């Protein structure tokens, strides 16, 4: 994704997406990386969104993306271990 810095010169810079790891609400890609570190297994961003919605652990950021509560991680780890079988 790109944004215009100055419309007159049309210089472009990449948009920096915020990382919310220090707070209780995280971006889905950060949660996905934590799951991968802890279990060594992959979970899709769509599946993170569906499970978060079922457990009421999602909110809108107001900037066009969704944030997920960090307490969702143990639920996702249990799902990944059950679905793929076994632990790392």
Tab-separated table of C-alpha atoms in Angstrom:
chain	number	residue	atom	x	y	z
A	1	UNK	CA	0.000	0.000	0.000
A	2	UNK	CA	1.203	3.480	-0.829
A	3	UNK	CA	0.181	6.956	0.185
A	4	UNK	CA	0.935	10.313	-1.376
A	5	UNK	CA	3.140	12.565	0.711
A	6	UNK	CA	2.686	15.695	-1.362
A	7	UNK	CA	0.079	15.676	-4.132
A	8	UNK	CA	2.026	18.322	-6.082
A	9	UNK	CA	5.214	16.253	-6.345
A	10	UNK	CA	3.510	12.839	-6.175
A	11	UNK	CA	6.294	11.325	-4.056
A	12	UNK	CA	5.145	8.078	-2.539
A	13	UNK	CA	6.043	6.336	0.697
A	14	UNK	CA	4.867	2.978	2.045
A	15	UNK	CA	2.116	3.081	4.652
A	16	UNK	CA	3.310	1.806	7.995
A	17	UNK	CA	0.717	-0.354	9.670
A	18	UNK	CA	0.651	-0.115	13.458
A	19	UNK	CA	1.700	-3.032	15.615
A	20	UNK	CA	-0.278	-3.363	18.837
A	21	UNK	CA	1.794	-6.049	20.557
A	22	UNK	CA	2.395	-3.847	23.618
A	23	UNK	CA	-1.327	-3.400	24.194
A	24	UNK	CA	-4.192	-5.829	24.619
A	25	UNK	CA	-5.506	-5.441	21.051
A	26	UNK	CA	-3.381	-6.828	18.212
A	27	UNK	CA	-3.508	-6.911	14.428
A	28	UNK	CA	-4.317	-10.346	12.946
A	29	UNK	CA	-0.912	-10.711	11.275
A	30	UNK	CA	0.827	-10.261	14.650
A	31	UNK	CA	-1.399	-12.946	16.173
A	32	UNK	CA	-0.624	-15.242	13.236
A	33	UNK	CA	3.122	-14.829	13.809
A	34	UNK	CA	2.744	-15.569	17.538
A	35	UNK	CA	0.810	-18.758	16.738
A	36	UNK	CA	3.511	-19.767	14.262
A	37	UNK	CA	6.252	-19.155	16.864
A	38	UNK	CA	4.447	-21.076	19.600
A	39	UNK	CA	3.160	-24.055	17.607
A	40	UNK	CA	5.119	-24.069	14.369
A	41	UNK	CA	1.828	-24.358	12.491
A	42	UNK	CA	-0.021	-22.037	10.130
A	43	UNK	CA	-3.448	-20.473	10.707
A	44	UNK	CA	-5.128	-18.258	8.134
A	45	UNK	CA	-6.172	-14.688	8.804
A	46	UNK	CA	-9.737	-15.598	7.827
A	47	UNK	CA	-9.855	-18.348	10.465
A	48	UNK	CA	-8.505	-15.919	13.091
A	49	UNK	CA	-11.322	-13.523	12.190
A	50	UNK	CA	-14.032	-16.191	12.345
A	51	UNK	CA	-12.916	-17.564	15.715
A	52	UNK	CA	-12.544	-14.045	17.127
A	53	UNK	CA	-16.051	-13.135	15.982
A	54	UNK	CA	-17.486	-16.287	17.599
A	55	UNK	CA	-15.806	-15.365	20.906
A	56	UNK	CA	-16.565	-11.592	20.727
A	57	UNK	CA	-12.866	-10.672	20.726
A	58	UNK	CA	-12.784	-8.318	17.746
A	59	UNK	CA	-13.188	-4.558	17.351
A	60	UNK	CA	-12.734	-2.008	14.586
A	61	UNK	CA	-9.730	0.284	14.797
A	62	UNK	CA	-11.371	3.189	13.011
A	63	UNK	CA	-8.583	3.152	10.392
A	64	UNK	CA	-9.949	0.381	8.210
A	65	UNK	CA	-8.646	-2.747	9.880
A	66	UNK	CA	-9.734	-4.935	12.775
A	67	UNK	CA	-8.044	-5.544	16.102
A	68	UNK	CA	-8.170	-8.800	18.023
A	69	UNK	CA	-7.794	-9.304	21.773
A	70	UNK	CA	-4.584	-10.997	22.899
A	71	UNK	CA	-6.595	-13.494	25.000
A	72	UNK	CA	-7.601	-15.052	21.676
A	73	UNK	CA	-4.132	-16.628	21.336
A	74	UNK	CA	-4.709	-19.584	23.746
A	75	UNK	CA	-8.021	-20.339	22.005
A	76	UNK	CA	-6.305	-20.352	18.621
A	77	UNK	CA	-3.454	-22.537	19.899
A	78	UNK	CA	-5.993	-25.089	21.142
A	79	UNK	CA	-7.753	-24.977	17.771
A	80	UNK	CA	-4.519	-25.425	15.807
A	81	UNK	CA	-3.345	-28.299	18.008
A	82	UNK	CA	-6.728	-30.022	17.734
A	83	UNK	CA	-7.083	-29.461	13.996
A	84	UNK	CA	-3.519	-30.380	13.000
A	85	UNK	CA	-2.983	-32.865	15.824
A	86	UNK	CA	-0.272	-32.742	18.451
A	87	UNK	CA	2.071	-29.993	19.475
A	88	UNK	CA	5.371	-28.760	18.091
